[in-house]
């Protein structure tokens, strides 16, 4: 596996996948996932099932391929926009200058956001975490939603773009994390490192680019649950 070596901690309560974002789950601190994470409601379980079935029966190219030819803006540059390891150098608060904002959007847990966004390079919130927050009820039927850096409040992603919300939800639910495409990234504030790690220009760990024929940015909700600066 390319990139930095890391140790696997046998999980008690998994935070999610490492750099592959699709295989084994590991844990940094089992206590991070606490009682605040209630069991998924019947409504959200149904949403996950419908989303997964929608994605499973979609054409292999998914809706993105059908519309990408007409896409403007980000598609005209070479993507992902590359960043250097210096972005993730040690700062006053891990790889960040300060701790995450409080409170966070969508009911995200502050301690989880702090660990994932500022003191982490290889791990993730557990799969499906975003559907156990208030995210779905807060963004559904709201059009294009902007997602902000949990530390700086800078805009990082805008979704959905060039697809419907149902398609965005279906893809994200299928993979277990909010999944953004090139035109949904605000490249002024986001970079990808050579090993696929996706970060903010201020050192916030966001997730990883896991291409599936096209770039797919698999992002932790806790890292983008900030409020606008």
Coordinates of C-alpha atoms in Angstrom, one line a residue:
X1 CA 0.0 0.0 0.0
X2 CA 1.4 3.4 -0.9
X3 CA 1.8 6.2 1.6
X4 CA 2.8 6.2 5.3
X5 CA 2.8 3.0 7.3
X6 CA 0.4 2.8 10.2
X7 CA -0.5 0.5 13.0
X8 CA -3.9 -1.3 13.2
X9 CA -5.6 -1.2 16.5
X10 CA -8.1 -4.0 17.1
X11 CA -11.5 -2.3 17.3
X12 CA -14.0 -2.4 20.1
X13 CA -16.2 0.1 18.3
X14 CA -14.9 0.9 14.7
X15 CA -14.4 4.4 13.5
X16 CA -14.4 3.2 9.9
X17 CA -12.0 2.3 7.1
X18 CA -8.4 3.5 6.7
X19 CA -6.8 4.6 3.4
X20 CA -8.7 2.1 1.3
X21 CA -12.0 3.5 2.6
X22 CA -13.7 0.3 1.6
X23 CA -12.1 -2.6 3.4
X24 CA -11.2 -3.3 7.1
X25 CA -12.3 -1.1 9.9
X26 CA -10.0 0.1 12.7
X27 CA -10.4 2.2 15.8
X28 CA -8.4 5.0 17.4
X29 CA -10.4 5.6 20.5
X30 CA -13.4 3.4 21.2
X31 CA -14.8 5.9 23.6
X32 CA -15.2 8.5 20.9
X33 CA -18.4 6.8 19.7
X34 CA -20.6 7.3 22.7
X35 CA -24.2 7.0 23.8
X36 CA -25.1 10.1 21.8
X37 CA -25.1 7.9 18.7
X38 CA -28.6 6.5 19.0
X39 CA -29.7 3.6 16.9
X40 CA -30.8 4.5 13.4
X41 CA -34.5 5.4 13.3
X42 CA -36.8 3.4 11.2
X43 CA -37.0 6.4 8.8
X44 CA -33.3 6.5 8.3
X45 CA -33.0 2.7 8.0
X46 CA -35.6 2.9 5.2
X47 CA -33.7 5.7 3.6
X48 CA -30.5 3.7 3.6
X49 CA -32.2 0.7 2.1
X50 CA -33.9 2.7 -0.7
X51 CA -30.6 4.6 -1.4
X52 CA -28.6 1.4 -1.6
X53 CA -31.1 -0.3 -3.9
X54 CA -31.2 2.9 -6.1
X55 CA -27.4 2.8 -6.4
X56 CA -27.3 -0.9 -7.0
X57 CA -29.7 -0.8 -9.9
X58 CA -28.3 2.3 -11.5
X59 CA -26.3 2.1 -14.7
X60 CA -22.6 1.2 -14.0
X61 CA -21.5 4.6 -15.1
X62 CA -24.0 6.2 -12.7
X63 CA -25.6 9.6 -13.4
X64 CA -22.3 11.4 -13.2
X65 CA -21.0 10.0 -16.5
X66 CA -24.1 11.0 -18.4
X67 CA -23.8 14.7 -17.4
X68 CA -20.0 15.2 -17.0
X69 CA -19.6 16.1 -20.7
X70 CA -21.8 19.2 -20.1
X71 CA -20.2 20.1 -16.8
X72 CA -18.4 23.5 -16.5
X73 CA -16.0 25.0 -14.0
X74 CA -14.0 22.4 -12.1
X75 CA -13.9 20.1 -15.1
X76 CA -11.7 22.5 -17.0
X77 CA -8.8 22.1 -14.6
X78 CA -6.6 19.1 -13.8
X79 CA -8.3 17.3 -10.8
X80 CA -7.9 16.6 -8.1
X81 CA -5.9 19.7 -7.2
X82 CA -2.7 18.5 -5.7
X83 CA -1.3 19.6 -2.3
X84 CA 1.9 19.0 -0.5
X85 CA 2.6 17.1 2.8
X86 CA 3.4 20.5 4.3
X87 CA -0.3 21.2 4.6
X88 CA -0.5 18.6 7.3
X89 CA 2.5 19.7 9.3
X90 CA 2.2 20.0 13.1
X91 CA 0.4 23.1 14.3
X92 CA -1.0 24.5 17.5
X93 CA -3.8 21.9 17.6
X94 CA -2.7 18.7 15.8
X95 CA -2.6 19.5 12.1
X96 CA -5.0 22.4 12.7
X97 CA -4.4 25.9 14.2
X98 CA -7.3 25.7 16.6
X99 CA -9.9 23.2 17.9
X100 CA -13.2 22.6 15.9
X101 CA -16.1 25.0 16.3
X102 CA -18.8 24.4 18.8
X103 CA -21.6 23.6 18.3
X104 CA -21.3 21.7 15.1
X105 CA -24.0 21.3 12.4
X106 CA -26.1 18.1 12.1
X107 CA -25.6 17.2 15.7
X108 CA -22.1 15.9 15.1
X109 CA -20.1 15.0 18.2
X110 CA -17.4 17.6 18.9
X111 CA -14.9 15.1 20.4
X112 CA -15.2 12.9 17.3
X113 CA -14.7 15.9 15.0
X114 CA -11.6 16.9 17.0
X115 CA -10.0 13.5 16.8
X116 CA -10.8 12.8 13.1
X117 CA -10.2 16.3 11.7
X118 CA -7.2 17.5 13.8
X119 CA -5.3 14.4 15.2
X120 CA -5.7 11.9 12.4
X121 CA -4.4 11.0 9.0
X122 CA -5.6 7.4 8.4
X123 CA -8.9 6.8 10.1
X124 CA -12.6 7.7 9.6
X125 CA -15.9 8.0 11.4
X126 CA -17.7 4.6 11.2
X127 CA -19.6 3.7 8.1
X128 CA -23.1 5.1 8.1
X129 CA -22.4 7.6 10.8
X130 CA -23.7 10.5 8.8
X131 CA -27.1 8.9 8.6
X132 CA -27.3 8.7 12.4
X133 CA -27.0 12.4 12.7
X134 CA -29.6 15.1 11.8
X135 CA -27.9 15.5 8.4
X136 CA -30.6 13.9 6.3
X137 CA -33.5 15.9 7.7
X138 CA -31.4 19.1 7.6
X139 CA -30.4 18.9 3.9
X140 CA -33.0 16.9 2.1
X141 CA -35.1 19.0 -0.3
X142 CA -32.9 22.0 0.5
X143 CA -31.3 22.2 -3.0
X144 CA -27.5 22.7 -3.2
X145 CA -26.0 22.7 0.3
X146 CA -22.6 24.1 1.2
X147 CA -20.4 22.2 3.7
X148 CA -17.9 24.1 5.8
X149 CA -14.6 23.3 7.4
X150 CA -15.2 22.2 11.0
X151 CA -12.2 24.3 12.1
X152 CA -12.0 27.4 9.9
X153 CA -15.6 27.7 8.6
X154 CA -14.3 27.9 5.0
X155 CA -16.6 26.4 2.3
X156 CA -15.3 23.0 1.1
X157 CA -18.1 21.3 -0.8
X158 CA -21.4 22.1 -2.5
X159 CA -23.7 19.3 -3.3
X160 CA -25.5 18.0 -5.2
X161 CA -24.2 19.4 -8.5
X162 CA -25.1 18.0 -11.9
X163 CA -27.1 15.2 -10.2
X164 CA -30.2 15.0 -8.0
X165 CA -30.2 14.8 -4.2
X166 CA -31.5 11.3 -4.4
X167 CA -28.5 10.3 -6.5
X168 CA -26.1 12.0 -4.1
X169 CA -27.8 10.2 -1.2
X170 CA -27.8 6.9 -2.9
X171 CA -24.1 7.0 -3.7
X172 CA -23.2 8.2 -0.2
X173 CA -25.3 5.6 1.5
X174 CA -23.9 2.8 -0.7
X175 CA -20.3 3.7 0.3
X176 CA -21.1 4.7 3.9
X177 CA -19.7 8.3 3.8
X178 CA -20.7 11.5 2.0
X179 CA -19.3 11.0 -1.5
X180 CA -18.5 14.1 -3.5
X181 CA -17.5 14.5 -7.2
X182 CA -15.1 16.9 -8.8
X183 CA -17.7 19.6 -9.5
X184 CA -18.9 19.5 -5.9
X185 CA -15.5 20.4 -4.4
X186 CA -14.6 24.0 -3.7
X187 CA -11.0 23.7 -4.9
X188 CA -9.9 27.1 -3.6
X189 CA -9.9 25.5 -0.1
X190 CA -9.4 21.7 -0.8
X191 CA -6.3 19.7 -1.9
X192 CA -5.5 16.0 -2.4
X193 CA -2.1 14.6 -1.3
X194 CA -0.2 12.1 -3.5
X195 CA -1.6 9.1 -1.5
X196 CA -5.3 10.3 -1.9
X197 CA -5.7 11.9 1.4
X198 CA -8.1 14.8 1.0
X199 CA -7.5 17.8 3.2
X200 CA -8.3 21.5 3.6
X201 CA -5.7 24.1 2.8
X202 CA -5.6 24.8 6.6
X203 CA -4.7 21.2 7.6
X204 CA -8.1 19.7 8.4
X205 CA -8.2 16.0 7.5
X206 CA -11.4 15.5 5.4
X207 CA -11.2 12.0 4.0
X208 CA -9.7 10.3 0.9
X209 CA -10.1 10.3 -2.9
X210 CA -11.3 6.8 -3.8
X211 CA -11.7 6.8 -7.6
X212 CA -14.2 4.5 -9.3
X213 CA -13.4 5.5 -12.9
X214 CA -13.9 9.1 -11.8
X215 CA -12.7 10.9 -8.7
X216 CA -14.9 10.2 -5.6
X217 CA -14.1 12.1 -2.5
X218 CA -15.1 9.9 0.5
X219 CA -15.5 12.5 3.3
X220 CA -16.1 12.4 7.0
X221 CA -19.2 14.4 7.9
X222 CA -17.6 15.5 11.2
X223 CA -14.9 17.3 9.2
X224 CA -17.4 19.3 7.1
X225 CA -20.0 20.1 9.8
X226 CA -18.7 23.6 10.5
X227 CA -20.5 26.9 10.4
X228 CA -19.6 29.5 7.8
X229 CA -16.8 31.9 8.9

